[in-house]
CSV table of C-alpha atoms in Angstrom, one decimal:
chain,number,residue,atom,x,y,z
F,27,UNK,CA,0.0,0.0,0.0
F,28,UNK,CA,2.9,2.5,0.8
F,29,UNK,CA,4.7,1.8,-2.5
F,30,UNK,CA,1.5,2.3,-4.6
F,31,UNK,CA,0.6,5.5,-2.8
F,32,UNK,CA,3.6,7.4,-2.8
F,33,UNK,CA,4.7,6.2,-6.1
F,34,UNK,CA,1.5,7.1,-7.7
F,35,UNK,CA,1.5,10.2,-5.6
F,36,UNK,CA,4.6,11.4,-7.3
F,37,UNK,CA,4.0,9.7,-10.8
F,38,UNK,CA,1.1,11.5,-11.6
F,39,UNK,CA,1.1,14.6,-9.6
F,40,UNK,CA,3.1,16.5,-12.8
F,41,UNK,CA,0.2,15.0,-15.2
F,42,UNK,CA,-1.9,18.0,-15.9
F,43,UNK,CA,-4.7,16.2,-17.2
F,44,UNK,CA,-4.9,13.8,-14.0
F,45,UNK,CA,-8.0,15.3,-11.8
F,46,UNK,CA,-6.4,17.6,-9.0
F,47,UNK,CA,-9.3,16.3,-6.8
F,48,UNK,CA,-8.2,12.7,-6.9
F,49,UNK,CA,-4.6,13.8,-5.7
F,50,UNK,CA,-5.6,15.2,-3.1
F,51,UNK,CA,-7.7,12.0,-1.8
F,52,UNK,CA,-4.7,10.1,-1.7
F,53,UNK,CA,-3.3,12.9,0.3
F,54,UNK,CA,-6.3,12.4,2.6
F,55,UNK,CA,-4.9,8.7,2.7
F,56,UNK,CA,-1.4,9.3,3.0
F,57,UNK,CA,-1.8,11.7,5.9
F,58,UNK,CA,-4.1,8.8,7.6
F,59,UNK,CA,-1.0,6.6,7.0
F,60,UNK,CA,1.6,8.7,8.5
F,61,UNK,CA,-0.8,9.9,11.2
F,62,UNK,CA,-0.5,13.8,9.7
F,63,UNK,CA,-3.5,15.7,10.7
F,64,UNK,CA,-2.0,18.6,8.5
F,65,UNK,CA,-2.3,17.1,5.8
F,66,UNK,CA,-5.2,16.0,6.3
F,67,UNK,CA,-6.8,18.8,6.8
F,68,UNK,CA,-5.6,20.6,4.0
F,69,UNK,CA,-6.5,17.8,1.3
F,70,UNK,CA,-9.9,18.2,3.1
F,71,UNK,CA,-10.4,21.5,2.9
F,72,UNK,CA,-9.1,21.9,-0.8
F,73,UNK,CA,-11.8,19.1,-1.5
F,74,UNK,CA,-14.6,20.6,0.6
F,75,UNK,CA,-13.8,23.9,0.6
F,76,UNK,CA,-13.2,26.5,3.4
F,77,UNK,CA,-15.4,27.5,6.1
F,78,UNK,CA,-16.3,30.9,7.6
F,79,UNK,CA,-14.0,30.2,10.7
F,80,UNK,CA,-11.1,28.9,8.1
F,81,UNK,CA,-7.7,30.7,7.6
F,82,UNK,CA,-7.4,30.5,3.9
F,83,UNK,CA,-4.2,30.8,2.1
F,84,UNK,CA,-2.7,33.1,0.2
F,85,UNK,CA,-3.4,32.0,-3.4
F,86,UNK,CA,-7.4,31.5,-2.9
F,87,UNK,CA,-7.0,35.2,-2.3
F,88,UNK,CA,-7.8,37.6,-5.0
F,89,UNK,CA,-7.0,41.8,-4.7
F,90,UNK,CA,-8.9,44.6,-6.6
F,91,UNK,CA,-11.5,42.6,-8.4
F,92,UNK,CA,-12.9,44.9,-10.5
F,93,UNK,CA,-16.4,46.6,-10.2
F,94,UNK,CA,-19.2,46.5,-12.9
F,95,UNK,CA,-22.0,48.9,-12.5
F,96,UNK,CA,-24.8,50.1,-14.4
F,97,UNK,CA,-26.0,53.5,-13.4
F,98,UNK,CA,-29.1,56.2,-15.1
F,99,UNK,CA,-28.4,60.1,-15.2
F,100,UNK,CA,-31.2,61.4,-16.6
F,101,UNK,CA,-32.3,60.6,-19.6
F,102,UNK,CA,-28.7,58.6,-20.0
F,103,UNK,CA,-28.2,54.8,-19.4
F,104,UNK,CA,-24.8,53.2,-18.6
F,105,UNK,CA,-24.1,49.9,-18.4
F,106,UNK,CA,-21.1,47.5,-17.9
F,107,UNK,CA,-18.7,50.9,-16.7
F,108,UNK,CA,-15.7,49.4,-14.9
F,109,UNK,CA,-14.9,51.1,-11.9
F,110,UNK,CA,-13.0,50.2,-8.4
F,111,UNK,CA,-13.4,49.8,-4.7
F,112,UNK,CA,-12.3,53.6,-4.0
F,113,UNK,CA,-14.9,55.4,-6.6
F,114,UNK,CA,-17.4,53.7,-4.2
F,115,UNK,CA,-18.6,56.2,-1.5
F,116,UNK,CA,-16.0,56.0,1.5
F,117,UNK,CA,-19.1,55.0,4.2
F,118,UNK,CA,-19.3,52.1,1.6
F,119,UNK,CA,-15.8,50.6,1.7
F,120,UNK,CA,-16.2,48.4,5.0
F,121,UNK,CA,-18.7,46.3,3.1
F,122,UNK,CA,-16.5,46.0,-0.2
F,123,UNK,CA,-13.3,44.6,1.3
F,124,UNK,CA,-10.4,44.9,-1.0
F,125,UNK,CA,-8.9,41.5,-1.2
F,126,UNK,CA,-11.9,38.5,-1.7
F,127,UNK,CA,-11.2,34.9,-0.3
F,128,UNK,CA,-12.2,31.8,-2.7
F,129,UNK,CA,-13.7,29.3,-0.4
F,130,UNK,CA,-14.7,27.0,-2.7
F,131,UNK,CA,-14.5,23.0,-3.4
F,132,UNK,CA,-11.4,22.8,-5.8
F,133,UNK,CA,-13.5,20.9,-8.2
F,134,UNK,CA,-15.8,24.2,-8.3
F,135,UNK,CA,-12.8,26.0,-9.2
F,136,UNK,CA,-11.8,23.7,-11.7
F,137,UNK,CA,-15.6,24.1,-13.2
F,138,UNK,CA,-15.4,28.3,-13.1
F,139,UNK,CA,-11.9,28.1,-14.6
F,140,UNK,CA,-13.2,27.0,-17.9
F,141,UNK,CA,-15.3,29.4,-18.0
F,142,UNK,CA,-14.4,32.9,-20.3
F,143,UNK,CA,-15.8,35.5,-17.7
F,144,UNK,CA,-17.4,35.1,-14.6
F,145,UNK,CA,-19.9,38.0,-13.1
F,146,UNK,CA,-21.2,37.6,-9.3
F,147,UNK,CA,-22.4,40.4,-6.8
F,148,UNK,CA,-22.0,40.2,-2.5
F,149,UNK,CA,-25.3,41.6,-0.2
F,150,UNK,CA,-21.8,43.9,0.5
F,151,UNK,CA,-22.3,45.3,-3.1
F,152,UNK,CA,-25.6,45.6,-2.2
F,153,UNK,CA,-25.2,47.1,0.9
F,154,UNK,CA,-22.7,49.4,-1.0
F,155,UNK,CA,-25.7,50.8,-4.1
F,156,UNK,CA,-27.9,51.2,-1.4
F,157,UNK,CA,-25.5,54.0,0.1
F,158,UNK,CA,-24.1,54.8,-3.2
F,159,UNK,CA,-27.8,55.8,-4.3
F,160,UNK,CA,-28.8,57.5,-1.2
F,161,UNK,CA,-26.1,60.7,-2.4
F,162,UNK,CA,-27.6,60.9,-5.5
F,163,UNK,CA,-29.6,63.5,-6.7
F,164,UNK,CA,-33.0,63.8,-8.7
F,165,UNK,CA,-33.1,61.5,-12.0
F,166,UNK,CA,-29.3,59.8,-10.7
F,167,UNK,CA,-29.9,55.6,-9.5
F,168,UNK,CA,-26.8,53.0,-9.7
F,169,UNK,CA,-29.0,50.3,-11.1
F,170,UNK,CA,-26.5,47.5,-10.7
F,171,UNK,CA,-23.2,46.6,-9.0
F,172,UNK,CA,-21.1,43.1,-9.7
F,173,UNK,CA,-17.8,42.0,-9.6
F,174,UNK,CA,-16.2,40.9,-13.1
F,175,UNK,CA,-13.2,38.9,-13.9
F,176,UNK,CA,-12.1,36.0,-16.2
F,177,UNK,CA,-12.1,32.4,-15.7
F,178,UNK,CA,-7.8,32.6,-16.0
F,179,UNK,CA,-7.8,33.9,-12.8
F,180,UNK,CA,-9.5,31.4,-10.9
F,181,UNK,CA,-6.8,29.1,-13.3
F,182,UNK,CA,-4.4,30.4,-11.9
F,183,UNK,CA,-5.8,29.3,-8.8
F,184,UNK,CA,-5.9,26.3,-9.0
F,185,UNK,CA,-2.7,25.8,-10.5
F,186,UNK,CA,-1.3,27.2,-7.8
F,187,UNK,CA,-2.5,24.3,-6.0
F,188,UNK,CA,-1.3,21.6,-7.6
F,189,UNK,CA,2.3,23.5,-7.5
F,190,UNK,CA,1.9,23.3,-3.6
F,191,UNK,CA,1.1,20.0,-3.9
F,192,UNK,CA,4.3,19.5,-6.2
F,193,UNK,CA,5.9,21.0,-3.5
F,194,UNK,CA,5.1,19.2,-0.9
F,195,UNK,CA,5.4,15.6,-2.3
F,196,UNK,CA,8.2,16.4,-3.8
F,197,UNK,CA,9.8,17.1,-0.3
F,198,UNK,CA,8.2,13.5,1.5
F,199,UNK,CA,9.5,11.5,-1.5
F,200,UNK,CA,13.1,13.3,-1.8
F,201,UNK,CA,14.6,11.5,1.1
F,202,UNK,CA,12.2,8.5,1.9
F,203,UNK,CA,12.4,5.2,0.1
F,204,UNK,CA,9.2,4.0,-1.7
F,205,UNK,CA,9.0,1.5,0.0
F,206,UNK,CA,9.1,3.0,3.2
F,207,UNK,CA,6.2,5.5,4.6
F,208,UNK,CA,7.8,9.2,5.8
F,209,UNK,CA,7.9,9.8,9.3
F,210,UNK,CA,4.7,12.4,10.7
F,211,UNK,CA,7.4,14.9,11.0
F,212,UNK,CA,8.3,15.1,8.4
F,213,UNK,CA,4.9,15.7,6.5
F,214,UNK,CA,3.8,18.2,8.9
F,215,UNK,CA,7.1,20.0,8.0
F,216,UNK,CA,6.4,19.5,4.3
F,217,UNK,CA,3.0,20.8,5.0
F,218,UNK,CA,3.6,23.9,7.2
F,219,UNK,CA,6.6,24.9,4.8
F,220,UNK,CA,4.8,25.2,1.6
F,221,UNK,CA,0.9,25.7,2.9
F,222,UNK,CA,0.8,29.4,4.5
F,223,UNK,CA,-2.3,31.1,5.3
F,224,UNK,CA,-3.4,35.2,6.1
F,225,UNK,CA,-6.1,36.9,7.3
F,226,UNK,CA,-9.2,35.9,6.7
F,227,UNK,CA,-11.2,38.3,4.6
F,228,UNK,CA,-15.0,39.1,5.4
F,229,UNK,CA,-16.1,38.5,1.6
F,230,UNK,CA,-16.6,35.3,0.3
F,231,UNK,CA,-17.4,34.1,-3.7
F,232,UNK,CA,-19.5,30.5,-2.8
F,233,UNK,CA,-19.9,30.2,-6.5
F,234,UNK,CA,-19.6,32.3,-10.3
F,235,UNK,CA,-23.3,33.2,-9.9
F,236,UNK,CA,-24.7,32.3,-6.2
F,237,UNK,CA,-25.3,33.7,-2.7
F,238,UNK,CA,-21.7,35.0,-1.0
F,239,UNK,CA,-20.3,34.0,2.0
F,240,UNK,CA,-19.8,37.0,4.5
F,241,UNK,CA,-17.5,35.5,7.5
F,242,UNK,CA,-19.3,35.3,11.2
F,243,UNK,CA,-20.1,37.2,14.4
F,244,UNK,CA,-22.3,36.8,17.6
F,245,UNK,CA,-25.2,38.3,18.2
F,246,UNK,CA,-27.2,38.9,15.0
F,247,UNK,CA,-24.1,40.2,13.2
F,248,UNK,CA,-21.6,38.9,10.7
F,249,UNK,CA,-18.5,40.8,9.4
F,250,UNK,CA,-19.2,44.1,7.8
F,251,UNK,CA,-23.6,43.5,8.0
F,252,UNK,CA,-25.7,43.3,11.2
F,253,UNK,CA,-29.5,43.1,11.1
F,254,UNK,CA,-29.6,46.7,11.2
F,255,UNK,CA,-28.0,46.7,7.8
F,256,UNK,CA,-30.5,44.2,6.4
F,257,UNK,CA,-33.4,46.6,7.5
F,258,UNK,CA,-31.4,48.7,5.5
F,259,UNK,CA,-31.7,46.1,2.7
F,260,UNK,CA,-35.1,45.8,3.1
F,261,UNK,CA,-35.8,49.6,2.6
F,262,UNK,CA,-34.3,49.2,-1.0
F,263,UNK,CA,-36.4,46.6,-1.8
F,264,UNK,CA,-39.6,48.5,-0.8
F,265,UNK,CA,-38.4,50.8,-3.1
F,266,UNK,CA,-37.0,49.1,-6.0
F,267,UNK,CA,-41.0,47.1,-5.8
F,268,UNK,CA,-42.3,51.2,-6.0
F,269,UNK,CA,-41.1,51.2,-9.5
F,270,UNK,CA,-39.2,48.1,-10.9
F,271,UNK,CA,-42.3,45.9,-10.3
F,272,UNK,CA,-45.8,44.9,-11.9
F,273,UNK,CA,-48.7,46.3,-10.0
F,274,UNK,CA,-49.8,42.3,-9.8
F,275,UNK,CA,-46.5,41.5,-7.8
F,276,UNK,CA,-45.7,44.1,-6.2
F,277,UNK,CA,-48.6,43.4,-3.0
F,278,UNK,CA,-46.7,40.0,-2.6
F,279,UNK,CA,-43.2,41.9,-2.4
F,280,UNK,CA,-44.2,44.6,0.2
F,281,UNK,CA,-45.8,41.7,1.7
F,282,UNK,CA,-42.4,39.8,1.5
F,283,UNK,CA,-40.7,42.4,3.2
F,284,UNK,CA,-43.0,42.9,5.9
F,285,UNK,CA,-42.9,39.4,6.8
F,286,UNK,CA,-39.7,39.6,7.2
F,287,UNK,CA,-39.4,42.5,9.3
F,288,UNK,CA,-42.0,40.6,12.0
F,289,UNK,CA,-39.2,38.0,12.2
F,290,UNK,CA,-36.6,39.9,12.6
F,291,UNK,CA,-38.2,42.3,15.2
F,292,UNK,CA,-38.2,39.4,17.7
F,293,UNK,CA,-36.1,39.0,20.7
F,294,UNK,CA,-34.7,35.9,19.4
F,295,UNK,CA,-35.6,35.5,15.6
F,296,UNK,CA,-36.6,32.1,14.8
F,297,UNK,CA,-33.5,30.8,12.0
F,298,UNK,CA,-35.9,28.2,9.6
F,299,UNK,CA,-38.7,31.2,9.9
F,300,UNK,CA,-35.5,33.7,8.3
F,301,UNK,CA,-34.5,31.6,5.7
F,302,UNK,CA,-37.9,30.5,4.7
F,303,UNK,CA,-39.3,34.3,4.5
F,304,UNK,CA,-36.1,35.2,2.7
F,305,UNK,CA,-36.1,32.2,0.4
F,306,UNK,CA,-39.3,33.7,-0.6
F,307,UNK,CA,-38.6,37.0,-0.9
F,308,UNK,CA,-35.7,35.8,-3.4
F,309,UNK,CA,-38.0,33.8,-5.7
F,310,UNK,CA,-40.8,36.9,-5.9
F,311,UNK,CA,-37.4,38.5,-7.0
F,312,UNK,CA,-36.7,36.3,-9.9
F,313,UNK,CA,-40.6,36.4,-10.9
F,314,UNK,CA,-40.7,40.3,-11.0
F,315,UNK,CA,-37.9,40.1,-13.5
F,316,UNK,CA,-37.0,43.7,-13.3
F,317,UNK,CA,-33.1,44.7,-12.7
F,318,UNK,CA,-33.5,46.9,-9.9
F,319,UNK,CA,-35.8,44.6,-7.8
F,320,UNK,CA,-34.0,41.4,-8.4
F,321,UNK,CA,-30.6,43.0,-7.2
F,322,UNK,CA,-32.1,44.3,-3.8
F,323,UNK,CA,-33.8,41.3,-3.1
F,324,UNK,CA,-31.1,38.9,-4.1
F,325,UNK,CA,-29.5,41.6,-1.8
F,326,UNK,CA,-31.3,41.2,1.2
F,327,UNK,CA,-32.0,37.2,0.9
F,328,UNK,CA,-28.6,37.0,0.2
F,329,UNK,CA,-27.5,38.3,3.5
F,330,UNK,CA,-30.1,37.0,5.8
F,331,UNK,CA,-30.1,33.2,4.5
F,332,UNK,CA,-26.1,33.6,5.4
F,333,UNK,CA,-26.2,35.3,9.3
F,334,UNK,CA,-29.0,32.3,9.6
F,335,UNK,CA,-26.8,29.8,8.5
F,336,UNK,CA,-23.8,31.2,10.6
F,337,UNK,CA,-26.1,31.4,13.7
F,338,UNK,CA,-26.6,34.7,14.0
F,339,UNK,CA,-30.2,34.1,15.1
F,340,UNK,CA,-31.9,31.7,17.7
């Protein structure tokens, strides 16, 4: 069993076609082997992905992704204009952190790499058009933010896995016999040489078109949003219903919203009664079809189906 796993470890680790995923489950096997829970948990983690309370390393993280936005002055639309973090309002820069974390299952990264461009928005962004659009005057609205960039990036990404993985193989097989299985030391050293990790970043991409992670905090807050700020959230949607929706739909929106602000006006909020109301908040949403109503209330479901999940509520 030693022989065949380290030599097909190191045999086909340089193949680029061989499936990064199933390296990294014989890496889950060799660490059981040698009784390395660093490797172990990195394997894992690269195949499961990273959680909120994760330290992720440094190439999963991404700096100045730029900033699509779509925007009406007057009788003028704009769409698609490229703009960064700092052109935001500065009361909107804590909710559009500068470098973004990719938390996600390496085989999810593998699936986005292949694709040309990839286009994906944060309840931060949306935090973020909600105070960008409060400075505007008469006849101004930002209409749409998202963050843009091409599929080669996230490549890069996951090549810089496999390289890591290069790396550290290459140092467990350079003075062990195949025969013989190297010692827990020394694949923890392997491992804490060539594996670094930073700060964790409050903004999350869970995939090229989903909801967004936002990182964790007690007591009905996560990083960068609190329930205040979903209220917040909630007030664009009542407005983007006022005149991005259908007369027939727009009852069930304000309707929508209202339930939700009963839940979350409770001592304890109830977190299946959250993520139900804001599940259905998201789907009335899709069904109004217009731009401005489905960003606010992908917006505020967004946010409020992640603090559940994180345990903000009871």
């Amino acid at each position: 069993m030693t022989d065949t796993l380290l030599r097909s470890l190191r045999e086909r680790m340089l193949d680029e076609s061989e499936p990064l995923a199933g390296l990294l489950r014989k890496c889950l096997l060799l660490g059981a082997e040698t009784g390395s829970v660093a490797l172990r948990d990195w394997a894992r983690k690269e195949l499961n992905g990273y959680g909120d309370e994760d330290e992720v390393p440094e190439y999963r993280q991404v700096s100045g992704v730029p900033i699509s936005m779509d925007s009406i002055s007057g009788n003028t639309w704009a769409t698609g204009q490229t703009i960064s973090r700092f052109q935001l309002p500065r009361e909107a820069w804590e909710y559009v952190p500068e470098t973004m974390s990719f938390r996600q299952p390496v085989e999810e990264l593998e699936q986005m790499a292949g694709t040309k461009s990839l286009s994906f928005s944060s309840p931060g962004l949306s935090m973020a058009q909600t105070i960008w659009n409060g400075k505007l005057g008469p006849f101004q609205s930002i209409n749409g933010l998202s963050y843009t960039m091409t599929g080669s990036v996230v490549a890069g990404m996951v090549g810089q896995i496999r390289t890591q993985l290069v790396d550290i193989i290459a140092d467990l097989t350079a003075d062990t016999p195949m025969s013989e299985l190297p010692s827990k030391v020394q694949v923890d050293t392997a491992v804490s040489e060539h594996i670094g990790a930073s700060t964790v970043y409050n903004t999350t991409i869970n995939s090229a078109s989903g909801p967004f992670a936002i990182g964790t905090e007690a007591e009905a807050r996560t990083e960068g949003l609190n329930v205040e700020d979903v209220l917040r959230l909630l007030d664009a949607v009542q407005e983007a219903a006022s005149s991005d929706v259908k007369e027939a739909d727009r009852e069930e929106v304000l309707k929508a919203v209202a339930d939700l602000r009963v839940a979350l006006a409770k001592e304890k909020p109830d977190t299946g009664d959250v993520v139900k109301k804001a599940g259905k908040l998201r789907s009335l949403g899709v069904r109004a079809g217009g731009t401005a109503i489905l960003a606010a209330t992908e917006g505020a479901a967004s946010a409020l189906i992640e603090m559940a999940m994180n345990g903000a509520f009871g």
